[in-house]
Coordinates of C-alpha atoms in Angstrom, one line a residue:
Chain X
X1 CA -99.6 -21.5 -25.2
X2 CA -98.8 -20.4 -28.2
X3 CA -95.8 -18.2 -27.0
X4 CA -94.8 -21.3 -24.9
X5 CA -94.7 -23.4 -28.4
X6 CA -92.8 -20.9 -30.5
X7 CA -90.4 -20.2 -27.2
X8 CA -89.7 -23.9 -27.2
X9 CA -89.2 -24.8 -31.3
X10 CA -87.8 -21.6 -31.7
X11 CA -84.9 -23.6 -28.7
X12 CA -85.1 -26.6 -30.6
X13 CA -83.8 -24.7 -33.8
X14 CA -80.8 -23.6 -32.2
X15 CA -80.4 -26.5 -30.6
X16 CA -80.2 -28.6 -34.2
X17 CA -78.2 -25.8 -35.4
X18 CA -75.4 -26.6 -33.0
X19 CA -75.2 -30.3 -33.5
X20 CA -75.1 -29.9 -37.3
X21 CA -72.0 -27.3 -36.5
X22 CA -70.5 -29.9 -34.1
X23 CA -71.2 -32.8 -36.7
X24 CA -69.5 -30.6 -39.4
X25 CA -66.5 -29.9 -37.3
X26 CA -66.3 -33.1 -36.5
X27 CA -66.5 -34.7 -40.2
X28 CA -64.1 -31.9 -41.3
X29 CA -61.3 -33.0 -38.5
X30 CA -61.7 -37.2 -40.6
X31 CA -57.9 -37.7 -41.1
X32 CA -57.2 -37.1 -44.6
X33 CA -60.9 -35.5 -45.3
X34 CA -63.4 -37.6 -48.2
X35 CA -60.8 -37.4 -50.6
X36 CA -58.5 -40.3 -48.5
X37 CA -61.9 -42.0 -47.9
X38 CA -63.3 -42.0 -51.4
X39 CA -60.2 -42.4 -53.5
X40 CA -58.4 -44.5 -51.0
X41 CA -55.2 -43.5 -48.6
X42 CA -52.9 -44.1 -51.6
X43 CA -54.2 -41.5 -54.3
X44 CA -51.9 -38.7 -55.7
X45 CA -51.5 -35.7 -54.6
X46 CA -52.8 -34.5 -57.9
X47 CA -56.1 -36.2 -57.7
X48 CA -56.8 -35.1 -54.1
X49 CA -56.5 -31.6 -55.3
X50 CA -58.8 -32.0 -58.6
X51 CA -61.1 -34.2 -56.3
X52 CA -61.3 -31.4 -53.3
X53 CA -61.7 -28.6 -56.2
X54 CA -64.4 -30.5 -57.4
X55 CA -66.0 -30.8 -54.5
X56 CA -65.7 -27.7 -53.0
X57 CA -63.4 -28.7 -50.3
X58 CA -60.7 -25.6 -51.3
X59 CA -63.6 -23.2 -50.3
X60 CA -63.3 -21.4 -47.1
X61 CA -65.0 -23.6 -43.6
X62 CA -68.3 -21.4 -44.0
X63 CA -68.7 -21.5 -47.5
X64 CA -68.3 -26.0 -46.6
X65 CA -70.6 -25.4 -43.5
X66 CA -73.2 -23.6 -45.7
X67 CA -72.6 -26.5 -48.4
X68 CA -73.3 -28.9 -46.3
X69 CA -76.6 -27.6 -44.9
X70 CA -77.8 -27.4 -48.2
X71 CA -76.8 -31.2 -49.4
X72 CA -79.0 -31.7 -45.5
X73 CA -82.0 -29.8 -46.6
X74 CA -82.3 -32.1 -50.0
X75 CA -81.8 -35.1 -47.4
X76 CA -78.3 -36.2 -48.5
X77 CA -76.1 -37.1 -46.1
X78 CA -73.5 -38.3 -48.7
X79 CA -71.8 -41.4 -49.7
X80 CA -70.9 -44.5 -47.8
X81 CA -66.8 -45.2 -48.3
X82 CA -67.1 -49.0 -48.0
X83 CA -71.2 -49.8 -48.8
X84 CA -71.2 -48.0 -52.2
X85 CA -74.6 -46.9 -51.2
X86 CA -75.8 -43.1 -50.0
X87 CA -76.0 -43.0 -45.7
X88 CA -79.3 -41.6 -46.4
X89 CA -80.8 -45.2 -48.1
X90 CA -78.4 -47.2 -45.3
X91 CA -80.0 -45.3 -42.7
X92 CA -83.2 -45.3 -44.0
X93 CA -83.1 -49.0 -44.5
X94 CA -81.9 -49.8 -40.7
X95 CA -83.5 -47.2 -38.8
X96 CA -87.3 -48.8 -38.8
X97 CA -85.5 -51.8 -37.4
X98 CA -83.7 -50.2 -34.4
X99 CA -87.0 -48.7 -33.4
X100 CA -88.7 -52.1 -33.3
X101 CA -86.5 -53.1 -31.2
X102 CA -86.3 -50.1 -28.7
X103 CA -89.9 -49.8 -28.8
X104 CA -90.4 -53.2 -27.7
X105 CA -88.1 -52.5 -25.2
X106 CA -89.3 -49.6 -23.6
X107 CA -92.9 -51.2 -24.0
X108 CA -91.7 -54.1 -21.9
X109 CA -89.8 -52.1 -19.5
X110 CA -93.1 -49.5 -19.1
X111 CA -95.3 -52.3 -19.0
X112 CA -92.8 -54.0 -15.4
X113 CA -91.5 -50.3 -14.2
X114 CA -95.1 -48.6 -13.7
X115 CA -96.6 -51.1 -11.8
X116 CA -92.8 -51.7 -10.1
X117 CA -92.5 -48.5 -8.8
X118 CA -96.3 -47.8 -7.8
X119 CA -95.9 -51.1 -5.4
X120 CA -92.7 -49.9 -4.2
X121 CA -93.9 -46.6 -3.0
X122 CA -96.9 -47.9 -1.3
X123 CA -94.5 -50.4 0.7
X124 CA -92.2 -47.1 1.2
X125 CA -89.4 -48.0 3.9
X126 CA -90.7 -51.7 3.9
X127 CA -88.6 -54.7 3.5
X128 CA -89.5 -55.2 -0.1
X129 CA -89.2 -51.6 -1.1
X130 CA -85.3 -52.0 0.2
X131 CA -85.2 -55.5 -1.1
X132 CA -86.0 -53.9 -4.5
X133 CA -84.3 -50.7 -4.5
X134 CA -81.0 -53.1 -3.8
X135 CA -81.9 -55.0 -7.1
X136 CA -82.4 -51.6 -9.1
X137 CA -79.3 -50.4 -7.6
X138 CA -77.4 -52.9 -9.1
X139 CA -79.1 -53.4 -12.2
X140 CA -78.4 -49.2 -12.7
X141 CA -74.9 -49.9 -12.5
X142 CA -74.7 -53.0 -14.7
X143 CA -73.5 -52.2 -17.9
X144 CA -75.6 -53.5 -21.1
X145 CA -73.3 -56.0 -22.7
X146 CA -72.7 -57.6 -19.2
X147 CA -76.4 -58.1 -19.2
X148 CA -76.7 -59.1 -22.5
X149 CA -74.0 -61.3 -21.9
X150 CA -75.5 -63.0 -19.2
X151 CA -78.7 -63.8 -20.6
X152 CA -76.9 -65.4 -23.7
X153 CA -74.9 -67.4 -21.3
X154 CA -78.1 -68.4 -19.3
X155 CA -81.2 -69.2 -22.4
X156 CA -78.6 -70.1 -24.8
X157 CA -75.7 -71.8 -23.5
X158 CA -76.9 -73.5 -20.5
X159 CA -80.6 -74.0 -21.4
X160 CA -81.0 -74.0 -25.2
X161 CA -84.2 -72.1 -24.9
X162 CA -83.9 -69.6 -27.1
X163 CA -81.3 -68.6 -30.4
X164 CA -78.3 -66.6 -29.8
X165 CA -78.6 -64.5 -32.7
X166 CA -81.1 -61.8 -33.5
X167 CA -83.8 -62.3 -37.1
X168 CA -81.0 -62.3 -39.9
X169 CA -83.8 -60.4 -41.9
X170 CA -84.1 -57.9 -44.8
X171 CA -87.8 -57.0 -43.8
X172 CA -90.0 -56.1 -40.7
X173 CA -92.6 -58.7 -41.1
X174 CA -89.0 -61.4 -41.2
X175 CA -88.4 -60.0 -37.5
X176 CA -91.5 -60.8 -36.1
X177 CA -91.9 -63.9 -38.4
X178 CA -88.6 -65.3 -36.1
X179 CA -90.2 -63.6 -33.0
X180 CA -88.3 -66.4 -31.0
X181 CA -84.7 -64.8 -31.8
X182 CA -86.2 -61.2 -30.8
X183 CA -87.0 -62.3 -27.6
X184 CA -83.5 -62.2 -26.2
X185 CA -82.4 -58.7 -27.4
X186 CA -85.5 -57.2 -26.8
X187 CA -85.3 -58.6 -22.9
X188 CA -81.5 -57.0 -22.7
X189 CA -82.8 -53.7 -23.7
X190 CA -86.0 -53.5 -21.2
X191 CA -84.2 -54.8 -18.0
X192 CA -81.3 -52.2 -18.8
X193 CA -83.9 -49.7 -18.5
X194 CA -86.7 -50.3 -15.9
X195 CA -83.9 -49.4 -13.2
X196 CA -84.1 -46.2 -14.1
X197 CA -87.7 -46.5 -15.3
X198 CA -89.1 -47.9 -11.8
X199 CA -87.0 -45.4 -10.1
X200 CA -88.9 -41.9 -11.9
X201 CA -92.1 -43.9 -11.3
X202 CA -91.3 -44.4 -7.6
X203 CA -90.5 -40.7 -6.8
X204 CA -93.2 -39.6 -8.6
X205 CA -95.8 -41.6 -6.7
X206 CA -94.4 -40.3 -3.5
X207 CA -94.5 -37.0 -4.3
X208 CA -98.3 -37.7 -5.5
X209 CA -99.7 -39.4 -2.4
X210 CA -99.0 -35.9 -0.5
X211 CA -101.1 -34.0 -2.9
X212 CA -104.0 -32.6 -1.6
X213 CA -106.1 -34.3 -4.4
X214 CA -105.1 -37.8 -2.9
X215 CA -106.8 -36.8 0.8
X216 CA -110.2 -35.7 -1.1
X217 CA -110.5 -38.6 -3.0
X218 CA -110.0 -40.4 -0.1
X219 CA -112.1 -38.2 2.2
X220 CA -115.1 -38.8 -0.6
X221 CA -114.5 -42.5 -0.3
X222 CA -112.9 -43.7 -2.7
X223 CA -111.7 -46.8 -2.4
X224 CA -107.7 -47.5 -1.9
X225 CA -107.4 -49.6 -4.9
X226 CA -109.2 -46.3 -7.1
X227 CA -106.7 -43.3 -5.4
X228 CA -103.8 -45.3 -6.3
X229 CA -104.6 -46.7 -10.1
X230 CA -106.8 -44.2 -11.2
X231 CA -105.5 -40.7 -9.4
X232 CA -102.4 -41.2 -8.9
X233 CA -101.4 -43.5 -10.9
X234 CA -102.7 -41.4 -14.0
X235 CA -100.8 -38.0 -12.2
X236 CA -97.4 -39.8 -12.0
X237 CA -97.2 -41.0 -15.6
X238 CA -96.7 -36.7 -16.6
X239 CA -92.7 -37.2 -15.1
X240 CA -92.3 -40.2 -16.9
X241 CA -93.5 -39.1 -20.7
X242 CA -90.9 -36.0 -20.0
X243 CA -88.4 -38.4 -19.1
X244 CA -88.9 -40.9 -22.4
X245 CA -88.0 -37.8 -24.7
X246 CA -84.8 -37.3 -22.7
X247 CA -84.1 -40.6 -22.6
X248 CA -84.0 -41.2 -26.2
X249 CA -79.9 -40.9 -26.5
X250 CA -79.7 -44.0 -24.2
X251 CA -82.2 -46.1 -25.4
X252 CA -80.0 -45.6 -28.9
X253 CA -77.1 -46.4 -26.7
X254 CA -78.3 -49.2 -25.8
X255 CA -79.4 -50.5 -29.0
X256 CA -75.9 -49.6 -30.1
X257 CA -74.6 -52.2 -27.4
X258 CA -77.4 -54.8 -28.0
X259 CA -77.3 -54.8 -31.9
X260 CA -73.8 -55.4 -31.5
X261 CA -73.9 -58.1 -29.2
X262 CA -77.2 -60.1 -30.9
X263 CA -75.6 -59.2 -34.7
X264 CA -79.2 -57.5 -34.8
X265 CA -79.5 -56.0 -38.5
X266 CA -80.5 -52.4 -36.8
X267 CA -78.6 -49.1 -37.3
X268 CA -76.6 -49.4 -34.4
X269 CA -75.2 -52.5 -35.8
X270 CA -74.6 -50.7 -39.0
X271 CA -72.9 -47.9 -36.6
X272 CA -70.4 -50.2 -35.1
X273 CA -69.3 -51.6 -38.9
X274 CA -68.8 -48.2 -39.9
X275 CA -66.5 -47.2 -36.6
X276 CA -64.6 -50.6 -37.5
X277 CA -63.7 -49.2 -41.3
X278 CA -63.7 -45.8 -40.2
X279 CA -66.7 -44.8 -42.7
X280 CA -67.1 -41.7 -41.8
X281 CA -69.7 -40.7 -43.6
X282 CA -72.2 -43.7 -42.3
X283 CA -70.7 -42.6 -38.7
X284 CA -71.7 -39.1 -38.5
X285 CA -74.9 -39.1 -40.5
X286 CA -76.0 -42.0 -38.2
X287 CA -74.9 -39.2 -35.1
X288 CA -77.1 -36.5 -37.0
X289 CA -79.9 -38.5 -37.0
X290 CA -80.0 -39.2 -33.6
X291 CA -79.9 -36.1 -32.6
X292 CA -82.4 -34.8 -34.5
X293 CA -84.6 -37.5 -33.1
X294 CA -83.5 -36.7 -29.7
X295 CA -84.0 -33.4 -29.8
X296 CA -87.5 -33.4 -31.8
X297 CA -88.1 -36.1 -28.8
X298 CA -87.6 -33.9 -25.8
X299 CA -90.1 -31.2 -28.0
X300 CA -92.8 -33.5 -28.1
X301 CA -92.4 -35.0 -24.7
X302 CA -92.4 -31.4 -23.7
X303 CA -95.2 -30.2 -25.5
X304 CA -97.2 -33.5 -24.7
X305 CA -96.7 -33.2 -21.0
X306 CA -98.2 -29.4 -21.1
X307 CA -101.0 -30.5 -22.9
X308 CA -102.2 -33.5 -21.1
X309 CA -101.1 -32.0 -17.3
X310 CA -102.6 -28.6 -16.7
X311 CA -100.3 -28.0 -14.0
X312 CA -97.5 -27.5 -16.4
X313 CA -99.7 -25.8 -18.4
X314 CA -99.8 -23.0 -15.9
X315 CA -96.9 -22.3 -14.9
X316 CA -96.4 -22.0 -18.3
X317 CA -96.0 -18.4 -19.9
Chain Y
X1 CA -77.1 -3.5 13.0
X2 CA -73.7 -2.2 14.0
X3 CA -73.2 -3.7 17.3
X4 CA -74.8 -6.9 16.8
X5 CA -73.1 -7.4 13.7
X6 CA -69.2 -8.5 15.3
X7 CA -71.1 -10.9 17.4
X8 CA -72.9 -12.8 14.6
X9 CA -69.6 -13.1 12.4
X10 CA -67.8 -14.9 15.5
X11 CA -69.6 -17.9 15.9
X12 CA -69.7 -18.4 12.1
X13 CA -66.2 -20.4 12.0
X14 CA -67.0 -22.4 14.3
X15 CA -70.5 -23.1 12.9
X16 CA -69.3 -24.0 9.6
X17 CA -66.7 -26.5 10.9
X18 CA -69.0 -27.8 13.0
X19 CA -71.5 -28.8 10.3
X20 CA -69.3 -30.3 8.5
X21 CA -68.3 -32.6 11.2
X22 CA -72.2 -33.4 11.5
X23 CA -72.0 -34.1 7.4
X24 CA -69.2 -37.0 8.2
X25 CA -71.1 -38.1 10.9
X26 CA -74.5 -38.8 9.2
X27 CA -72.2 -39.6 6.1
X28 CA -70.6 -42.7 8.2
X29 CA -74.3 -43.1 9.9
X30 CA -75.6 -44.2 6.4
X31 CA -75.2 -48.2 5.8
X32 CA -75.3 -47.5 2.1
X33 CA -72.7 -45.0 2.0
X34 CA -70.2 -46.9 4.3
X35 CA -70.3 -50.1 2.5
X36 CA -69.6 -47.7 -1.2
X37 CA -66.5 -46.3 0.7
X38 CA -65.7 -50.1 2.1
X39 CA -65.6 -51.4 -1.5
X40 CA -64.1 -48.8 -3.7
X41 CA -60.8 -48.8 -1.1
X42 CA -61.0 -53.0 -1.3
X43 CA -60.9 -52.5 -4.7
X44 CA -58.1 -49.8 -4.9
X45 CA -56.3 -52.1 -2.9
X46 CA -56.6 -54.6 -5.1
X47 CA -56.1 -53.2 -8.3
X48 CA -53.0 -51.0 -7.2
X49 CA -51.1 -53.0 -4.4
X50 CA -52.1 -56.1 -5.4
X51 CA -50.0 -56.2 -8.5
X52 CA -47.2 -56.3 -5.5
X53 CA -48.1 -59.9 -4.4
X54 CA -49.6 -61.0 -6.9
X55 CA -46.7 -60.8 -9.3
X56 CA -47.8 -62.2 -13.2
X57 CA -46.2 -61.0 -17.2
X58 CA -48.9 -59.0 -18.2
X59 CA -47.3 -57.7 -21.6
X60 CA -45.7 -61.0 -23.0
X61 CA -48.2 -63.9 -24.5
X62 CA -48.0 -67.4 -23.6
X63 CA -50.1 -69.6 -25.9
X64 CA -49.2 -72.7 -24.1
X65 CA -50.4 -71.8 -20.9
X66 CA -53.6 -70.0 -23.0
X67 CA -57.8 -70.3 -21.5
X68 CA -56.5 -72.4 -18.7
X69 CA -59.4 -72.9 -16.3
X70 CA -58.9 -72.0 -12.5
X71 CA -56.7 -73.0 -10.3
X72 CA -54.6 -74.9 -13.0
X73 CA -51.1 -74.0 -12.7
X74 CA -51.4 -72.0 -10.3
X75 CA -53.8 -69.2 -12.1
X76 CA -56.4 -69.1 -9.1
X77 CA -58.9 -67.4 -11.9
X78 CA -57.1 -69.3 -14.7
X79 CA -56.0 -67.4 -18.3
X80 CA -57.3 -66.1 -21.2
X81 CA -57.1 -66.6 -24.8
X82 CA -53.1 -65.2 -25.0
X83 CA -52.0 -66.8 -21.5
X84 CA -52.4 -63.8 -18.8
X85 CA -53.0 -64.5 -15.4
X86 CA -56.7 -63.5 -15.3
X87 CA -56.5 -62.1 -11.7
X88 CA -53.4 -60.2 -12.5
X89 CA -55.3 -58.8 -15.2
X90 CA -58.2 -58.0 -13.4
X91 CA -55.6 -55.8 -11.6
X92 CA -53.7 -53.6 -13.9
X93 CA -57.3 -53.8 -16.3
X94 CA -58.6 -52.3 -12.6
X95 CA -56.2 -49.8 -12.6
X96 CA -56.9 -48.6 -16.4
X97 CA -60.6 -48.4 -15.9
X98 CA -60.4 -46.1 -12.5
X99 CA -57.5 -44.1 -13.6
X100 CA -59.7 -43.0 -16.6
X101 CA -63.1 -43.1 -15.0
X102 CA -61.6 -40.4 -11.9
X103 CA -59.6 -38.3 -14.5
X104 CA -62.5 -38.1 -17.2
X105 CA -65.1 -38.0 -13.7
X106 CA -63.2 -34.9 -12.4
X107 CA -62.3 -33.1 -15.8
X108 CA -66.1 -33.1 -16.8
X109 CA -67.0 -31.7 -13.3
X110 CA -64.2 -29.1 -13.7
X111 CA -65.9 -28.0 -17.1
X112 CA -69.1 -28.1 -16.2
X113 CA -68.7 -26.8 -13.1
X114 CA -66.8 -23.4 -14.7
X115 CA -69.4 -23.4 -17.8
X116 CA -72.5 -23.8 -15.5
X117 CA -71.4 -21.0 -13.2
X118 CA -70.4 -18.4 -15.9
X119 CA -73.8 -19.4 -17.9
X120 CA -76.0 -19.2 -15.2
X121 CA -74.1 -16.0 -13.4
X122 CA -74.8 -14.1 -16.4
X123 CA -78.0 -15.1 -17.5
X124 CA -80.0 -13.1 -20.8
X125 CA -78.7 -13.8 -23.9
X126 CA -75.3 -15.7 -23.1
X127 CA -77.3 -17.9 -21.1
X128 CA -79.7 -19.1 -23.4
X129 CA -76.9 -19.6 -26.0
X130 CA -74.6 -21.3 -23.3
X131 CA -77.6 -23.4 -22.2
X132 CA -78.5 -24.3 -26.2
X133 CA -74.8 -25.3 -26.8
X134 CA -75.6 -28.4 -23.6
X135 CA -78.9 -29.3 -25.3
X136 CA -77.1 -30.0 -28.6
X137 CA -74.5 -31.7 -26.8
X138 CA -76.8 -33.8 -24.9
X139 CA -78.7 -34.6 -28.4
X140 CA -75.6 -36.8 -28.8
X141 CA -75.1 -39.5 -27.3
X142 CA -71.6 -39.7 -25.8
X143 CA -70.9 -43.2 -26.8
X144 CA -71.4 -42.5 -30.6
X145 CA -69.2 -39.4 -30.3
X146 CA -66.7 -42.2 -28.4
X147 CA -66.7 -43.9 -31.2
X148 CA -66.2 -41.9 -33.7
X149 CA -63.5 -40.1 -32.2
X150 CA -61.9 -43.3 -31.3
X151 CA -61.7 -44.0 -34.8
X152 CA -59.9 -40.3 -35.6
X153 CA -57.3 -40.6 -32.9
X154 CA -55.2 -43.2 -31.4
X155 CA -57.1 -44.5 -28.3
X156 CA -54.2 -43.9 -25.5
X157 CA -55.4 -43.7 -22.0
X158 CA -54.4 -40.0 -22.1
X159 CA -56.5 -39.3 -24.7
X160 CA -59.9 -41.3 -23.4
X161 CA -59.1 -39.5 -20.3
X162 CA -59.8 -36.1 -22.9
X163 CA -62.2 -37.4 -24.8
X164 CA -64.6 -38.9 -22.1
X165 CA -63.7 -35.5 -20.1
X166 CA -64.8 -33.0 -22.9
X167 CA -68.3 -34.8 -24.2
X168 CA -69.4 -35.8 -20.3
X169 CA -69.6 -32.3 -18.8
X170 CA -73.4 -31.3 -19.7
X171 CA -75.2 -33.1 -16.8
X172 CA -72.5 -30.8 -14.1
X173 CA -73.2 -27.8 -16.1
X174 CA -76.7 -28.0 -16.1
X175 CA -76.9 -28.5 -12.1
X176 CA -74.8 -25.8 -11.3
X177 CA -75.9 -23.1 -13.5
X178 CA -79.5 -24.0 -11.9
X179 CA -77.8 -23.0 -8.9
X180 CA -75.8 -20.2 -10.0
X181 CA -79.2 -18.3 -11.2
X182 CA -79.7 -18.8 -7.8
X183 CA -76.9 -17.1 -6.1
X184 CA -76.2 -14.7 -8.3
X185 CA -79.1 -12.6 -6.7
X186 CA -78.0 -13.0 -3.1
X187 CA -76.9 -10.4 -1.0
X188 CA -73.3 -10.9 -0.6
X189 CA -72.7 -11.2 -4.3
X190 CA -74.5 -8.2 -4.7
X191 CA -72.6 -6.4 -2.4
X192 CA -69.0 -7.5 -3.6
X193 CA -70.4 -6.2 -7.1
X194 CA -71.3 -2.8 -5.4
X195 CA -67.6 -3.2 -3.5
X196 CA -66.0 -3.0 -7.2
X197 CA -65.3 -6.7 -7.2
X198 CA -65.0 -8.4 -10.7
X199 CA -67.5 -10.9 -12.6
X200 CA -64.1 -13.9 -12.4
X201 CA -64.5 -13.3 -8.7
X202 CA -68.1 -13.4 -8.3
X203 CA -68.0 -16.2 -10.4
X204 CA -64.6 -18.4 -9.1
X205 CA -65.2 -17.4 -5.2
X206 CA -68.9 -16.9 -5.0
X207 CA -70.5 -19.3 -6.9
X208 CA -68.8 -21.9 -7.5
X209 CA -67.7 -22.8 -3.6
X210 CA -71.0 -22.1 -2.8
X211 CA -72.1 -24.6 -5.1
X212 CA -69.7 -27.2 -4.0
X213 CA -72.2 -29.2 -2.6
X214 CA -73.8 -30.0 -6.1
X215 CA -70.3 -30.5 -7.6
X216 CA -68.9 -32.9 -5.5
X217 CA -71.8 -35.0 -5.3
X218 CA -72.0 -34.9 -9.0
X219 CA -68.6 -35.5 -9.1
X220 CA -68.9 -38.7 -7.5
X221 CA -71.9 -40.1 -10.5
X222 CA -69.7 -39.1 -13.2
X223 CA -66.9 -40.8 -12.1
X224 CA -68.9 -43.6 -12.2
X225 CA -70.8 -43.0 -16.0
X226 CA -67.4 -42.0 -17.2
X227 CA -66.6 -45.8 -15.9
X228 CA -69.4 -47.3 -17.4
X229 CA -68.6 -45.5 -20.8
X230 CA -64.9 -46.2 -21.0
X231 CA -66.0 -50.3 -20.2
X232 CA -68.7 -49.7 -23.0
X233 CA -65.9 -48.2 -25.5
X234 CA -63.4 -50.8 -24.7
X235 CA -66.3 -53.5 -24.9
X236 CA -67.0 -52.1 -28.6
X237 CA -63.6 -53.2 -29.5
X238 CA -62.5 -48.9 -29.5
X239 CA -60.5 -49.4 -25.8
X240 CA -57.0 -48.7 -25.2
X241 CA -54.6 -51.2 -27.3
X242 CA -53.1 -53.9 -25.6
X243 CA -51.2 -55.0 -24.1
X244 CA -53.0 -52.6 -21.9
X245 CA -56.2 -53.1 -21.0
X246 CA -59.5 -52.7 -18.7
X247 CA -62.4 -54.2 -17.1
X248 CA -64.8 -53.6 -20.8
X249 CA -61.4 -54.5 -23.1
X250 CA -61.2 -58.2 -20.8
X251 CA -65.3 -58.8 -21.1
X252 CA -64.7 -57.8 -25.3
X253 CA -62.3 -60.6 -25.3
X254 CA -64.1 -63.0 -23.8
X255 CA -67.2 -62.7 -25.8
X256 CA -65.8 -65.0 -27.9
X257 CA -65.9 -67.9 -25.6
X258 CA -69.0 -67.6 -24.6
X259 CA -69.7 -71.3 -26.0
X260 CA -66.4 -72.6 -24.3
X261 CA -67.9 -72.1 -21.2
X262 CA -65.0 -70.2 -20.0
X263 CA -66.8 -68.1 -17.4
X264 CA -64.0 -66.5 -16.0
X265 CA -63.5 -64.7 -18.9
X266 CA -66.3 -63.3 -18.3
X267 CA -67.5 -62.9 -14.9
X268 CA -64.7 -61.7 -13.4
X269 CA -64.6 -58.6 -14.9
X270 CA -68.2 -57.7 -15.3
X271 CA -68.6 -58.2 -11.7
X272 CA -65.8 -55.7 -11.0
X273 CA -67.4 -52.9 -13.4
X274 CA -70.9 -53.4 -11.0
X275 CA -68.8 -53.0 -8.3
X276 CA -67.3 -50.0 -8.8
X277 CA -70.0 -48.2 -10.2
X278 CA -72.4 -49.8 -7.7
X279 CA -69.7 -48.0 -4.8
X280 CA -69.6 -44.6 -6.4
X281 CA -72.8 -44.2 -6.9
X282 CA -73.7 -45.3 -3.2
X283 CA -71.2 -43.0 -2.2
X284 CA -72.7 -40.1 -4.0
X285 CA -76.2 -41.1 -2.1
X286 CA -74.7 -40.6 0.6
X287 CA -73.0 -37.8 0.1
X288 CA -76.3 -35.5 -0.6
X289 CA -78.2 -36.8 1.6
X290 CA -75.2 -35.6 4.3
X291 CA -74.6 -32.3 2.0
X292 CA -78.9 -31.6 2.1
X293 CA -79.1 -32.4 5.5
X294 CA -76.3 -29.8 6.2
X295 CA -77.7 -26.8 4.2
X296 CA -81.3 -27.4 6.1
X297 CA -79.5 -26.9 9.4
X298 CA -78.3 -23.4 8.2

């Protein structure tokens, strides 16, 4: 187990190194470089040269990368070109709201997808299974923005049941205070992931149904209900845990789209606005934070999986 | 051994041809896959042959005919906010979506296949290093990367193809690497190397051709994903510049008129995206099933 942990953490560190290299190179290929961003596009060549010398942008690529890494270690992601604020504090303000959005949508999605997957697996190749599979198939192909628009049309334009815009607030408490406005963004995020989650759950349950322990439990006289909802369900959750870790990039991409549709004040909206104004420090700071979250997320998912599943633990060397 | 070898060698080509025919039979017996193929064919005809029958002006704006509802003035699906006929726009928008999707999907498959085959065949530290690069790429969501590059480069069709191809090759790389790991220890690869064959020959003549099932199946899913990705980028306002458009871009313009009830600016493009992605996924599923059965027959 210790060897597995060390190896897995070592891998994650190498991955993070590559991520910082990619982000650094992107930052470096920005047209005009940081001097243009901060001094403005009409800055004189002398001012640009002065700025570059002052900030070390005239040094070699390796030296610059080293300086960049050093800043990262101190939590410095640079200054926004347009918002007069440090990128770290901007992201720090926005990320909790994005986590609330993705967290709630994921919880709703799991609450629907897990029972749905179990239910489907038990009716495998039945009419109900085919019907749900078809819906899931179409759901999987539907872009989140189209889904969000359909929700807006149905719930705000046609029926006026729900507000079309997410809560506009600075605080987390404010988000929950205006919970009616939270429903549509959360719903859009949830529906978008239910398709994939229920598909995973269905196949995990199907795999488990064929296992020996299921036959043993049945032979010992356990009720079908107990076998399915206690034994199979618990064992089928392991792949779901692993999948959640690797699903983080998809969840963040979904948040980007949903936040821009519903004007939800999270990191996705910050990123989208930064893309409109070419605010590269924000863009690449956000990319870095998301990539780090994903690497750490999948590392944790692997460790949790090894902890809760003795079979996985057994195969680890 | 020496006697039986030529006898065994003889029926080989027949069996291969037979297994492909069997695969085709299986594919066409799969109702979902055939439905996907029919939908895709219909969409291709609609987008590429449609403009030959349904002539519309998609370059010049005509504000006096803006936002007409379907059926008025001979516009079957109405017009958009600058007076373009929506039906005609759906056709040329579809051309962009399909061109970018197919080209980028194939490019991604190509890069991923070569990367994965080399990585799996090499093994050891090179494999570990190459796979960590893949992990790093997977950790950065393609959509975010695409938006960043779209602000650096002007997003023409060619640029979009290149960028989407270069950010979405990671999944095929992983899949092909897994195949290559098992293929490299096969007897025929070992025999070829013993006879002095080069690494390049091993990768391109033995590993990749034998992983072709995985590659082909994955390519269809890659195209579906690329079409979705381009729709997302365009929806977020960083797609191909006007007067060109694609389905995601059409929807993005339609969002401003949600409250005016101009449904024809939203639903046709949205449904078209869902249809084409469903079609490619269905074809991929069908191909995967028939490849699996073919391999079982071996």
